[in-house]
Coordinates of C-alpha atoms in Angstrom, one line a residue:
Chain A
M27 CA -3.9 -26.6 -32.2
D28 CA -3.5 -27.2 -28.5
L29 CA -5.2 -24.9 -26.1
D30 CA -1.9 -23.7 -24.4
I31 CA -0.6 -22.5 -27.8
K32 CA -3.7 -20.4 -28.4
I33 CA -3.5 -19.0 -24.8
E34 CA 0.1 -18.0 -25.3
S35 CA -0.8 -16.2 -28.5
I36 CA -3.6 -14.3 -26.8
L37 CA -1.5 -13.3 -23.8
F38 CA 1.4 -12.3 -26.0
F39 CA -0.9 -10.1 -28.2
K40 CA -2.7 -8.6 -25.3
G41 CA 0.5 -7.8 -23.4
E42 CA -1.6 -7.2 -20.2
P43 CA -3.3 -9.3 -17.5
V44 CA -6.2 -11.4 -18.9
A45 CA -8.8 -13.1 -16.7
I46 CA -9.1 -16.9 -17.0
K47 CA -12.9 -16.4 -17.4
K48 CA -12.1 -14.2 -20.4
L49 CA -9.8 -16.8 -22.0
A50 CA -12.5 -19.4 -21.5
Q51 CA -15.0 -17.1 -23.2
I52 CA -12.7 -16.3 -26.2
L53 CA -11.7 -19.9 -26.7
N54 CA -15.1 -21.3 -26.0
V55 CA -14.0 -23.8 -23.4
S56 CA -14.6 -24.3 -19.7
E57 CA -12.4 -22.6 -17.1
P58 CA -10.9 -25.9 -15.7
E59 CA -9.7 -26.6 -19.3
I60 CA -8.0 -23.2 -19.4
S61 CA -6.4 -23.9 -16.0
D62 CA -5.0 -27.3 -17.3
A63 CA -3.7 -25.7 -20.4
L64 CA -2.0 -23.0 -18.3
K65 CA -0.1 -25.7 -16.5
V66 CA 1.1 -27.1 -19.8
L67 CA 2.1 -23.6 -20.9
E68 CA 3.9 -23.0 -17.6
E69 CA 5.8 -26.3 -18.2
K70 CA 6.8 -25.3 -21.7
L71 CA 8.1 -21.9 -20.4
Q72 CA 10.5 -23.5 -18.0
D73 CA 14.0 -21.9 -18.5
R74 CA 12.6 -19.8 -21.4
G75 CA 13.0 -16.0 -21.9
V76 CA 9.3 -15.5 -21.1
C77 CA 7.4 -16.5 -17.9
L78 CA 3.8 -16.9 -16.9
M79 CA 2.5 -14.8 -14.0
Q80 CA -0.7 -15.7 -12.1
K81 CA -2.6 -13.7 -9.5
D82 CA -6.2 -14.4 -8.3
D83 CA -7.8 -15.6 -11.5
S84 CA -5.8 -13.6 -14.1
V85 CA -2.7 -14.4 -16.0
M86 CA 0.0 -12.5 -17.8
L87 CA 3.3 -13.0 -19.7
G88 CA 6.4 -11.3 -18.7
T89 CA 10.2 -11.5 -19.3
T90 CA 11.9 -14.1 -17.1
P91 CA 13.3 -12.5 -13.9
S92 CA 16.8 -13.6 -14.7
S93 CA 16.8 -11.3 -17.8
S94 CA 16.1 -8.3 -15.5
E95 CA 19.5 -6.6 -15.8
L96 CA 19.6 -7.2 -19.5
I97 CA 16.2 -5.5 -20.1
E98 CA 17.0 -2.7 -17.7
S99 CA 20.1 -1.9 -19.8
I100 CA 17.9 -1.2 -22.9
I101 CA 15.1 0.8 -21.3
K102 CA 15.3 4.5 -21.2
E103 CA 13.1 5.7 -18.4
D104 CA 14.4 5.2 -14.9
L105 CA 12.4 2.8 -12.7
N106 CA 11.3 4.1 -9.3
K107 CA 12.8 1.4 -7.1
D108 CA 12.8 3.1 -3.7
L109 CA 10.2 2.4 -1.1
G110 CA 9.9 4.4 2.0
K111 CA 9.6 2.6 5.4
A112 CA 5.9 3.3 5.5
G113 CA 5.5 2.0 2.0
L114 CA 7.5 -1.2 2.7
E115 CA 5.6 -1.9 5.9
T116 CA 2.2 -1.4 4.2
L117 CA 3.1 -3.5 1.1
S118 CA 4.4 -6.4 3.3
I119 CA 1.1 -6.4 5.2
I120 CA -0.9 -6.4 2.0
L121 CA 1.3 -9.0 0.3
Y122 CA 1.1 -11.5 3.2
R123 CA -2.3 -10.7 4.7
G124 CA -4.2 -9.3 1.6
P125 CA -6.9 -8.7 0.5
I126 CA -7.2 -6.6 3.7
R127 CA -9.2 -3.5 4.7
R128 CA -7.6 -0.3 5.7
S129 CA -8.7 -0.4 9.4
E130 CA -6.8 -3.7 9.8
I131 CA -3.7 -2.1 8.2
D132 CA -4.0 0.8 10.6
Y133 CA -4.5 -1.6 13.5
I134 CA -1.3 -3.5 12.7
R135 CA 0.8 -0.5 11.9
G136 CA -0.6 1.6 14.8
V137 CA -0.9 4.6 12.5
N138 CA -3.3 6.1 9.9
S139 CA -2.3 4.6 6.5
Q140 CA -4.6 6.7 4.3
F141 CA -1.8 8.7 2.8
V142 CA 0.6 5.8 2.1
L143 CA -2.2 3.7 0.6
R144 CA -3.2 6.4 -1.9
H145 CA 0.5 6.7 -2.8
L146 CA 0.8 3.0 -3.5
L147 CA -2.4 3.0 -5.5
I148 CA -1.2 5.7 -7.7
R149 CA 2.1 3.9 -8.3
G150 CA 0.0 0.9 -9.3
L151 CA 1.5 -1.4 -6.6
I152 CA -1.8 -2.2 -4.9
E153 CA -5.4 -2.2 -6.1
K154 CA -8.8 -1.9 -4.5
E155 CA -11.4 -4.6 -4.5
I156 CA -15.0 -4.4 -3.1
D157 CA -15.5 -7.0 -0.3
A158 CA -17.9 -9.6 -1.7
K159 CA -19.4 -10.1 1.8
D160 CA -20.0 -6.3 2.4
Q161 CA -20.2 -3.9 -0.6
R162 CA -19.3 -0.9 1.5
V163 CA -15.9 -2.4 2.6
I164 CA -12.9 -1.8 0.3
L165 CA -10.1 -4.3 0.4
Y166 CA -6.5 -3.7 -0.8
K167 CA -4.5 -6.4 -2.6
P168 CA -1.2 -6.7 -4.6
T169 CA -1.1 -6.0 -8.3
F170 CA 0.9 -7.7 -11.2
E171 CA 3.0 -4.5 -11.2
L172 CA 4.1 -5.2 -7.6
M173 CA 4.8 -8.8 -8.5
S174 CA 6.8 -7.6 -11.4
Y175 CA 8.9 -5.4 -9.2
L176 CA 9.4 -8.3 -6.8
G177 CA 10.3 -10.7 -9.7
I178 CA 7.7 -13.3 -8.5
K179 CA 5.4 -15.3 -10.8
K180 CA 3.0 -16.2 -8.0
L181 CA 2.4 -14.8 -4.5
E182 CA 3.3 -18.2 -3.2
E183 CA 6.9 -17.5 -4.2
L184 CA 7.2 -15.0 -1.4
P185 CA 9.4 -16.4 1.5
E186 CA 7.3 -18.1 4.2
F187 CA 4.1 -17.2 2.4
S188 CA 2.1 -20.4 3.2
E189 CA 3.4 -20.4 6.8
V190 CA 2.1 -16.9 7.4
R191 CA -1.2 -17.7 5.7
K192 CA -1.6 -20.6 8.2
E193 CA -0.6 -18.4 11.1
I194 CA -3.4 -16.0 10.2
E195 CA -6.0 -18.8 9.8
N196 CA -5.1 -20.2 13.3
F197 CA -5.1 -16.7 14.8
N198 CA -8.6 -15.9 13.3
A199 CA -9.8 -19.3 14.4
I200 CA -8.9 -18.7 18.0
N201 CA -10.4 -15.2 17.8
K202 CA -13.6 -16.6 16.4
E203 CA -13.8 -19.0 19.4
D204 CA -13.1 -16.0 21.7
D205 CA -15.7 -14.0 20.0
E206 CA -18.2 -16.8 20.3
T207 CA -17.5 -17.4 24.0
Q208 CA -17.7 -13.6 24.4
E209 CA -21.1 -13.6 22.7
N210 CA -22.4 -16.5 24.8
K211 CA -21.1 -14.8 27.9
S212 CA -22.8 -11.5 27.0
E213 CA -26.0 -13.4 26.2
Q214 CA -25.8 -15.1 29.6
T215 CA -25.3 -11.8 31.4
L216 CA -28.2 -10.4 29.4
S217 CA -30.5 -13.1 30.4
E218 CA -29.3 -13.0 34.1
N219 CA -30.0 -9.3 34.9
Chain B
M25 CA 16.8 6.0 37.9
E26 CA 17.8 3.2 35.5
E27 CA 20.3 4.4 32.9
Q28 CA 18.1 6.3 30.3
F29 CA 18.3 4.0 27.3
K30 CA 19.5 6.4 24.5
V31 CA 17.3 5.7 21.4
K32 CA 19.0 6.8 18.2
T33 CA 17.1 9.6 16.5
E34 CA 15.7 7.4 13.8
H35 CA 12.4 8.2 12.3
F36 CA 9.6 6.0 13.8
E37 CA 6.6 5.3 11.6
G38 CA 4.3 5.2 14.7
P39 CA 4.0 4.2 18.3
L40 CA 4.3 0.4 17.6
D41 CA 7.4 1.0 15.6
L42 CA 9.0 3.0 18.5
L43 CA 7.8 0.6 21.1
L44 CA 9.1 -2.5 19.2
S45 CA 12.5 -0.9 18.6
L46 CA 12.7 -0.1 22.4
I47 CA 12.0 -3.7 23.3
E48 CA 14.2 -5.2 20.6
K49 CA 17.1 -2.9 21.5
R50 CA 17.0 -4.4 25.0
K51 CA 16.8 -7.9 23.4
L52 CA 13.5 -8.5 25.3
F53 CA 10.5 -10.6 24.4
I54 CA 7.1 -8.9 24.1
N55 CA 5.2 -9.3 27.4
D56 CA 4.0 -7.0 30.2
I57 CA 7.3 -7.1 32.0
S58 CA 9.3 -5.8 29.1
L59 CA 6.5 -3.3 28.3
A60 CA 6.6 -1.9 31.8
K61 CA 10.4 -1.7 31.5
V62 CA 10.3 0.4 28.3
T63 CA 7.5 2.7 29.4
D64 CA 9.8 5.5 30.7
D65 CA 11.9 5.4 27.5
Y66 CA 8.7 5.5 25.4
I67 CA 7.3 8.5 27.3
S68 CA 10.6 10.4 27.3
H69 CA 10.9 9.7 23.6
V70 CA 7.4 11.0 22.9
K71 CA 8.1 14.1 25.0
S72 CA 11.1 14.8 22.8
Y73 CA 8.9 15.4 19.8
E74 CA 8.3 19.2 20.1
N75 CA 5.8 20.3 17.4
F76 CA 4.3 16.9 16.9
P77 CA 1.5 16.6 14.2
V78 CA -1.7 16.3 16.1
D79 CA -3.0 13.2 14.4
Q80 CA 0.3 11.4 15.0
S81 CA 0.5 12.5 18.7
A82 CA -2.9 11.0 19.4
N83 CA -1.7 7.6 18.3
F84 CA 1.3 7.8 20.5
I85 CA -0.6 9.0 23.5
L86 CA -3.2 6.2 23.2
I87 CA -0.5 3.6 23.4
A88 CA 1.1 5.6 26.3
S89 CA -2.1 5.3 28.3
T90 CA -2.0 1.5 28.0
L91 CA 1.7 1.4 28.8
L92 CA 0.9 3.5 31.9
L93 CA -1.6 0.8 32.9
I94 CA 0.9 -1.9 32.5
K95 CA 3.5 0.1 34.4
S96 CA 1.2 0.9 37.3
R97 CA 0.3 -2.8 37.6
S98 CA 4.1 -3.6 37.7
L99 CA 4.5 -0.9 40.5
L100 CA 1.4 -2.1 42.4
P101 CA 0.7 -5.8 41.6
A102 CA -2.4 -5.6 43.8
L103 CA -3.9 -3.0 41.4
K104 CA -7.1 -4.5 40.2
L105 CA -7.7 -3.7 36.5
T106 CA -11.1 -3.9 34.7
E107 CA -11.8 -6.6 32.1
D108 CA -11.5 -3.9 29.4
E109 CA -8.1 -2.8 30.7
E110 CA -6.9 -6.4 30.8
K111 CA -8.1 -6.7 27.2
N112 CA -6.3 -3.5 26.2
I113 CA -3.1 -4.8 27.5
E114 CA -3.5 -8.2 25.8
D115 CA -4.5 -6.4 22.6
L116 CA -1.4 -4.2 22.7
Q117 CA 0.8 -7.3 23.1
N118 CA -1.0 -9.0 20.2
R119 CA -0.7 -6.0 17.9
L120 CA 3.0 -5.7 18.7
K121 CA 3.6 -9.4 18.0
I122 CA 1.9 -9.2 14.6
Y123 CA 3.8 -5.9 13.9
Q124 CA 7.1 -7.6 14.8
R125 CA 6.2 -10.6 12.4
M126 CA 5.4 -8.1 9.6
K127 CA 8.6 -6.3 10.2
E128 CA 10.6 -9.5 9.8
L129 CA 8.8 -10.4 6.6
S130 CA 9.2 -6.8 5.2
S131 CA 13.0 -7.4 5.1
N132 CA 12.3 -10.1 2.5
V133 CA 10.2 -7.7 0.5
K134 CA 12.9 -5.0 0.8
K135 CA 15.6 -7.4 -0.5
M136 CA 13.4 -8.6 -3.5
Y137 CA 11.9 -5.3 -4.5
G138 CA 13.6 -4.0 -7.6
S139 CA 16.3 -6.7 -7.7
N140 CA 15.0 -9.1 -10.4
L141 CA 12.2 -7.4 -12.3
I142 CA 9.7 -9.0 -14.7
F143 CA 8.8 -6.8 -17.6
A144 CA 5.6 -6.7 -19.6
K145 CA 5.6 -6.4 -23.4
S146 CA 6.1 -2.8 -24.3
E147 CA 3.3 -0.9 -25.9
T148 CA 3.1 -1.6 -29.6
K149 CA 4.3 1.6 -31.3
N150 CA 2.8 3.1 -34.5
I151 CA -0.3 0.9 -34.2
Q152 CA -2.9 1.5 -36.9
T153 CA -5.8 2.9 -34.8
V154 CA -9.4 2.4 -35.7
F155 CA -11.7 5.2 -34.5
S156 CA -14.2 3.2 -32.4
P157 CA -16.1 5.1 -29.7
D158 CA -18.6 3.0 -27.7
K159 CA -22.3 3.8 -27.2
E160 CA -21.6 5.8 -24.1
T161 CA -19.1 8.2 -25.7
N162 CA -21.3 11.2 -25.7
V163 CA -21.2 14.7 -24.2
S164 CA -23.8 14.2 -21.5
K165 CA -22.4 10.8 -20.3
L166 CA -18.8 12.3 -20.3
L167 CA -20.1 15.2 -18.2
S168 CA -21.8 13.0 -15.6
T169 CA -18.6 10.9 -15.5
I170 CA -16.3 13.8 -14.8
R171 CA -18.8 15.1 -12.2
E172 CA -18.6 11.6 -10.6
V173 CA -14.8 11.7 -10.6
L174 CA -14.8 15.2 -9.0
K175 CA -17.2 13.9 -6.3
N176 CA -15.0 11.0 -5.4
L177 CA -11.8 13.1 -5.2
P178 CA -10.3 12.2 -1.8
K179 CA -11.1 14.8 0.8
K180 CA -8.7 15.4 3.7
E181 CA -9.8 13.0 6.4
I182 CA -11.1 15.1 9.2
L183 CA -9.5 13.8 12.3
P184 CA -11.8 11.7 14.5
K185 CA -12.4 14.1 17.4
V186 CA -12.5 11.4 20.0
L187 CA -8.8 10.5 19.2
V188 CA -7.5 13.9 20.1
R189 CA -9.7 14.4 23.3
K190 CA -7.2 15.9 25.7
V191 CA -5.7 13.1 27.8
I192 CA -4.0 14.9 30.6
S193 CA -0.3 14.2 30.0
L194 CA 1.8 12.8 32.8
E195 CA 4.1 15.9 32.8
E196 CA 1.3 18.3 33.2
T197 CA -0.2 16.3 36.1
I198 CA 3.1 16.1 37.9
E199 CA 3.6 19.8 37.6
K200 CA 0.0 20.4 38.8
L201 CA 0.6 18.0 41.8
T202 CA 3.9 19.5 42.7
G203 CA 2.4 23.0 42.6
R204 CA -0.6 22.0 44.7
I205 CA 1.6 20.3 47.3
K206 CA 4.0 23.2 47.6
T207 CA 1.1 25.4 48.6
S208 CA -0.9 23.2 50.9
L209 CA 1.9 20.9 52.3
R210 CA -0.7 18.2 53.1
M211 CA -3.4 17.0 50.7
S212 CA -5.6 13.9 50.1
F213 CA -5.2 11.9 46.9
K214 CA -8.9 11.6 46.4
N215 CA -9.7 15.3 46.0
F216 CA -6.5 16.0 44.1
S217 CA -7.3 13.3 41.5
G218 CA -11.0 14.2 41.4
F219 CA -11.6 10.5 42.2
G220 CA -15.2 9.6 41.3
K221 CA -15.7 12.8 39.2
E222 CA -12.7 12.6 36.7
E223 CA -12.4 9.9 34.0
K224 CA -10.6 6.8 35.1
V225 CA -7.6 7.3 32.8
N226 CA -7.0 10.7 34.3
V227 CA -7.2 9.3 37.8
I228 CA -4.7 6.7 36.8
V229 CA -2.4 9.4 35.4
S230 CA -2.7 11.3 38.7
F231 CA -1.9 8.1 40.6
L232 CA 1.2 7.5 38.5
A233 CA 2.3 11.1 38.9
M234 CA 2.0 10.6 42.7
L235 CA 4.1 7.4 42.4
E236 CA 6.8 9.3 40.4
L237 CA 7.0 12.0 43.1
V238 CA 7.3 9.2 45.8
K239 CA 10.0 7.5 43.7
N240 CA 11.9 10.9 43.3
G241 CA 11.5 11.5 47.1
I242 CA 9.6 14.7 46.7
I243 CA 6.6 13.6 48.7
N244 CA 5.7 10.8 51.1
V245 CA 2.4 9.2 51.5
M246 CA 0.3 7.4 54.1
Q247 CA -2.7 5.2 53.7
Q248 CA -4.5 4.4 57.0
S249 CA -7.0 1.7 55.9
K250 CA -7.1 -0.7 52.9
H251 CA -8.7 1.2 49.9
G252 CA -8.8 4.3 52.2
D253 CA -7.8 7.7 51.0
I254 CA -4.1 8.5 50.7
E255 CA -2.5 11.5 52.6
M256 CA 0.3 13.2 50.6
E257 CA 2.9 15.4 52.2
T258 CA 5.9 17.3 50.8
Q259 CA 9.3 16.0 52.0
E260 CA 11.2 19.3 51.7
I261 CA 10.0 22.8 51.2
G262 CA 12.2 23.5 48.0
V263 CA 10.5 21.1 45.6
P264 CA 12.9 20.6 42.4
K265 CA 11.4 21.5 39.0
Y266 CA 10.5 18.2 37.3
H267 CA 12.4 18.7 33.9
Chain C
M16 CA 21.7 -18.2 -19.3
D17 CA 21.9 -19.2 -22.9
L18 CA 21.9 -16.6 -25.7
D19 CA 18.7 -17.8 -27.2
I20 CA 16.9 -17.3 -23.9
K21 CA 18.2 -13.7 -23.6
I22 CA 17.2 -13.0 -27.2
E23 CA 13.7 -14.3 -26.5
S24 CA 13.4 -11.9 -23.5
I25 CA 14.6 -8.9 -25.5
L26 CA 12.3 -9.6 -28.5
F27 CA 9.3 -10.3 -26.2
F28 CA 9.9 -7.1 -24.3
K29 CA 10.4 -5.0 -27.4
G30 CA 7.4 -6.4 -29.2
E31 CA 8.7 -4.9 -32.5
P32 CA 11.4 -5.7 -35.1
V33 CA 15.0 -5.5 -33.7
A34 CA 18.1 -5.5 -36.0
I35 CA 20.5 -8.4 -35.5
K36 CA 23.3 -5.9 -35.3
K37 CA 21.5 -4.2 -32.4
L38 CA 21.1 -7.6 -30.7
A39 CA 24.8 -8.3 -31.1
Q40 CA 25.6 -4.9 -29.6
I41 CA 23.2 -5.3 -26.6
L42 CA 24.4 -8.8 -25.9
N43 CA 28.1 -8.0 -26.7
V44 CA 28.6 -10.9 -29.0
S45 CA 29.3 -11.2 -32.7
E46 CA 26.5 -11.2 -35.3
P47 CA 27.1 -14.8 -36.4
E48 CA 26.7 -15.9 -32.8
I49 CA 23.3 -14.1 -32.8
S50 CA 22.3 -15.9 -36.0
D51 CA 23.2 -19.3 -34.5
A52 CA 21.2 -18.5 -31.3
L53 CA 18.3 -17.4 -33.5
K54 CA 18.2 -20.8 -35.1
V55 CA 18.2 -22.4 -31.6
L56 CA 15.3 -20.1 -30.6
E57 CA 13.4 -20.9 -33.8
E58 CA 13.7 -24.6 -32.9
K59 CA 12.6 -24.1 -29.4
L60 CA 9.5 -22.1 -30.5
Q61 CA 8.2 -25.0 -32.6
D62 CA 5.1 -25.9 -30.6
R63 CA 4.6 -22.4 -29.0
G64 CA 2.1 -19.6 -29.4
V65 CA 4.7 -17.2 -30.5
C66 CA 7.1 -17.5 -33.5
L67 CA 10.2 -15.9 -34.8
M68 CA 9.8 -13.7 -37.8
Q69 CA 12.7 -12.5 -39.9
K70 CA 12.8 -9.8 -42.5
D71 CA 16.0 -8.4 -44.0
D72 CA 18.3 -8.4 -41.0
S73 CA 15.7 -7.7 -38.4
V74 CA 13.8 -10.2 -36.3
M75 CA 10.8 -10.0 -34.1
L76 CA 8.4 -12.2 -32.1
G77 CA 4.9 -12.5 -33.4
T78 CA 1.9 -14.6 -32.7
T79 CA 2.1 -18.0 -34.4
P80 CA 0.3 -17.9 -37.8
S81 CA -2.2 -20.6 -36.8
S82 CA -3.5 -18.1 -34.2
S83 CA -4.0 -15.2 -36.6
E84 CA -7.7 -15.7 -37.0
L85 CA -8.1 -15.9 -33.3
I86 CA -6.1 -12.6 -32.9
E87 CA -8.3 -10.9 -35.6
S88 CA -11.4 -11.8 -33.6
I89 CA -9.9 -10.3 -30.4
I90 CA -8.9 -7.1 -32.2
K91 CA -12.4 -6.7 -33.5
E92 CA -13.9 -7.5 -30.1
D93 CA -11.5 -5.1 -28.3
L94 CA -12.6 -2.3 -30.5
N95 CA -16.3 -2.8 -30.0
K96 CA -16.6 -3.6 -26.4
D97 CA -17.7 -0.9 -23.9
L98 CA -15.0 1.4 -22.6
G99 CA -16.2 0.7 -19.1
K100 CA -16.0 2.9 -16.0
A101 CA -12.1 3.2 -16.1
G102 CA -12.2 4.1 -19.8
L103 CA -14.9 6.7 -19.6
E104 CA -13.3 8.2 -16.4
T105 CA -9.9 8.5 -18.1
L106 CA -11.4 9.9 -21.3
S107 CA -13.5 12.5 -19.4
I108 CA -10.4 13.7 -17.5
I109 CA -8.4 14.0 -20.8
L110 CA -11.3 16.0 -22.4
Y111 CA -11.7 18.4 -19.5
R112 CA -8.1 18.6 -18.3
G113 CA -6.1 17.8 -21.4
P114 CA -3.4 17.9 -22.6
I115 CA -2.4 16.0 -19.5
R116 CA 0.4 13.7 -18.4
R117 CA -0.2 10.2 -17.1
S118 CA 1.0 10.9 -13.6
E119 CA -1.7 13.6 -13.2
I120 CA -4.4 11.3 -14.5
D121 CA -3.3 8.6 -12.0
Y122 CA -3.3 11.3 -9.3
I123 CA -6.9 12.4 -10.0
R124 CA -8.2 8.8 -10.4
G125 CA -6.1 7.5 -7.5
V126 CA -5.2 4.5 -9.5
N127 CA -2.7 3.5 -12.2
S128 CA -4.0 4.2 -15.7
Q129 CA -1.3 2.6 -17.9
F130 CA -3.4 -0.1 -19.6
V131 CA -6.5 2.1 -19.9
L132 CA -4.5 4.7 -21.9
R133 CA -3.2 2.1 -24.3
H134 CA -6.7 1.0 -24.9
L135 CA -8.0 4.5 -25.6
L136 CA -5.1 5.1 -28.0
I137 CA -5.8 1.9 -30.0
R138 CA -9.4 3.0 -30.3
G139 CA -8.3 6.4 -31.8
L140 CA -10.0 8.4 -29.0
I141 CA -6.9 10.0 -27.6
E142 CA -3.4 10.7 -29.0
K143 CA 0.0 11.4 -27.6
E144 CA 1.9 14.7 -27.8
I145 CA 5.4 15.6 -26.7
D146 CA 5.3 18.3 -24.0
A147 CA 6.9 21.4 -25.6
K148 CA 8.4 22.4 -22.2
D149 CA 10.0 19.0 -21.4
Q150 CA 10.7 16.6 -24.3
R151 CA 10.7 13.5 -22.1
V152 CA 7.1 14.1 -20.9
I153 CA 4.2 12.6 -23.0
L154 CA 0.9 14.4 -22.8
Y155 CA -2.4 12.8 -23.8
K156 CA -5.2 14.8 -25.6
P157 CA -8.4 14.0 -27.4
T158 CA -8.2 13.2 -31.2
F159 CA -9.8 15.4 -33.8
E160 CA -12.1 12.5 -34.8
L161 CA -13.3 12.3 -31.2
M162 CA -14.0 16.1 -31.0
S163 CA -15.9 16.1 -34.3
Y164 CA -17.8 12.9 -33.2
L165 CA -18.8 14.8 -30.1
G166 CA -19.7 17.8 -32.2
I167 CA -17.3 20.3 -30.8
K168 CA -14.6 22.3 -32.5
K169 CA -12.8 23.4 -29.3
L170 CA -12.6 21.7 -25.9
E171 CA -14.1 24.9 -24.4
E172 CA -17.4 24.0 -26.0
L173 CA -17.8 21.0 -23.6
P174 CA -20.6 21.6 -21.1
E175 CA -19.4 23.2 -17.8
F176 CA -15.9 23.1 -19.2
S177 CA -14.3 26.0 -17.2
E178 CA -16.0 25.1 -13.8
V179 CA -14.8 21.5 -14.1
R180 CA -11.3 22.5 -15.2
K181 CA -11.0 24.9 -12.3
E182 CA -12.2 22.3 -9.8
I183 CA -9.5 19.9 -11.0
E184 CA -6.9 22.6 -10.8
N185 CA -7.8 23.4 -7.2
F186 CA -7.7 19.8 -6.2
N187 CA -4.3 19.4 -7.7
A188 CA -3.1 22.6 -6.0
I189 CA -4.2 21.7 -2.5
N190 CA -3.0 18.1 -2.7
K191 CA 0.3 18.9 -4.2
E192 CA 1.0 21.2 -1.2
D193 CA -0.4 18.5 1.2
D194 CA 1.9 15.8 -0.4
E195 CA 4.8 18.2 0.0
T196 CA 4.0 19.0 3.6
Q197 CA 3.4 15.3 4.3
E198 CA 6.8 14.5 2.8
N199 CA 8.6 17.4 4.6
K200 CA 6.8 16.5 7.8
S201 CA 8.4 13.1 7.9
E202 CA 11.8 14.7 7.0
Q203 CA 11.1 17.4 9.6
T204 CA 10.6 15.0 12.5
L205 CA 13.8 13.3 11.4
S206 CA 16.0 16.4 11.7
E207 CA 14.1 17.7 14.7
N208 CA 14.7 15.2 17.5

């Protein structure tokens, strides 16, 4: 039985995000093989009632966005669709610039974001991640729940997503040069006096 | 005075939100000229917030001090700023540009949010459960876990004191200056502003207060030599109350 | 969007049997049209990880038979793996603060607990109860099996039960006020200037 079929069964049964590493472990194959099989599954799900969502290295099945109205008509509890200005601003920064630390969010927004971040965490729209480079630093990133509310299967489906990522890379590159020149300059002045 | 640009009483998320809307309302680009232009509107808007939450006001005042720097340089192009001050101004412009870009992008997010949802599979109801605790499901581990949860409960973030250090506001300084001049008719800027003793930002605020009074024709000033002290003198005896 | 695609979304979302009559009602078409669309769906699900199952006049999506062994192994594994930090945290809150609604668990943990709760339910450690005061609200509480496994007849027998419970209540009280003032504050500045 092809790998993509087994993966779909697992994702359907689980009904929640599953890490690619976990799939590889369960199915006893390498992670690249899982990724290839996921492409096959994604292909098969073209114009189907179900779609494959992918974020970082986890995947999940969901109803296709075009069925949104249909499904909303049969669910009872009301969905919290409103987002205050602070919430919208903060989510946009995290979506386009995430994973990102709180001090950077405060820097961009010019305000303290502690309260709105906690609010978004509790609603499950963002999640915390420990910065691999520095254990003490907490980074904030989007969740599958947020992607579900936006109706996107991948972050790349956000308008201008790749342009913005490039803008950030260039911006950081220039800053890194500035910092380096700054450092050499301060070393120079150190050695001078 | 330039027609006071009436800013709608919309709610601003913070100083950058206010500053950006002032600039965009005048259809200007972000640079030090436009920033200088909107400084008055910014300060008058901030003054209109009566009982302003302390942590928020600090953010607004911090941006105000950079704006005052930009404005003073636009009034006195010869004013020499330190490298830090130049960096502050450049930093503010950078922050504002990133903020503006994020605001543009957030309109996409707003449109998409809640319009076409993706739904996960619902929870399987009446599932046959199998009682299966793990090796850590025991009274002592559960107690240490709940203690850990209580320890990590978020505490109110105590406001970083440095943020709220009293930056003498422009209005207070103007009132102080007007009061001082009314009594002594002539006074040197150096000892009024505490030049050399006071912190630089306060000297700048005093300097701007003096410029405002010159602009409003309340005092006139003379400076004998380059970088020399400045003599300040009231124009008329009845000095109007600066509202 | 064709009928079979809509049906697939509904059946995926429901994850349980749905009467054909119900499908006709939801989709506002006749029952024969539903039956035809079901044949198309069955055809399209040929080489997929999910399949259409029909019993009497209800249908549902299930994992394809060839994956059943795989799914059994996952069920076993899910039941025996460690609860992990999130699981233990949520379980300890339910023990010391239960019966408790999900929004309050999220509030205390500062993160969304939707999937963790599902997991604790499947493992028979917690169960659901309808809030007597408000029918729509679901409360979570420990199961009898768990209490007897822990060797307690009443929750009060848990160590430091009352101190811990009080501490949580204080936290909820202060923060509920804070949240309200934070929300009113933003409204206040609106009406003020």
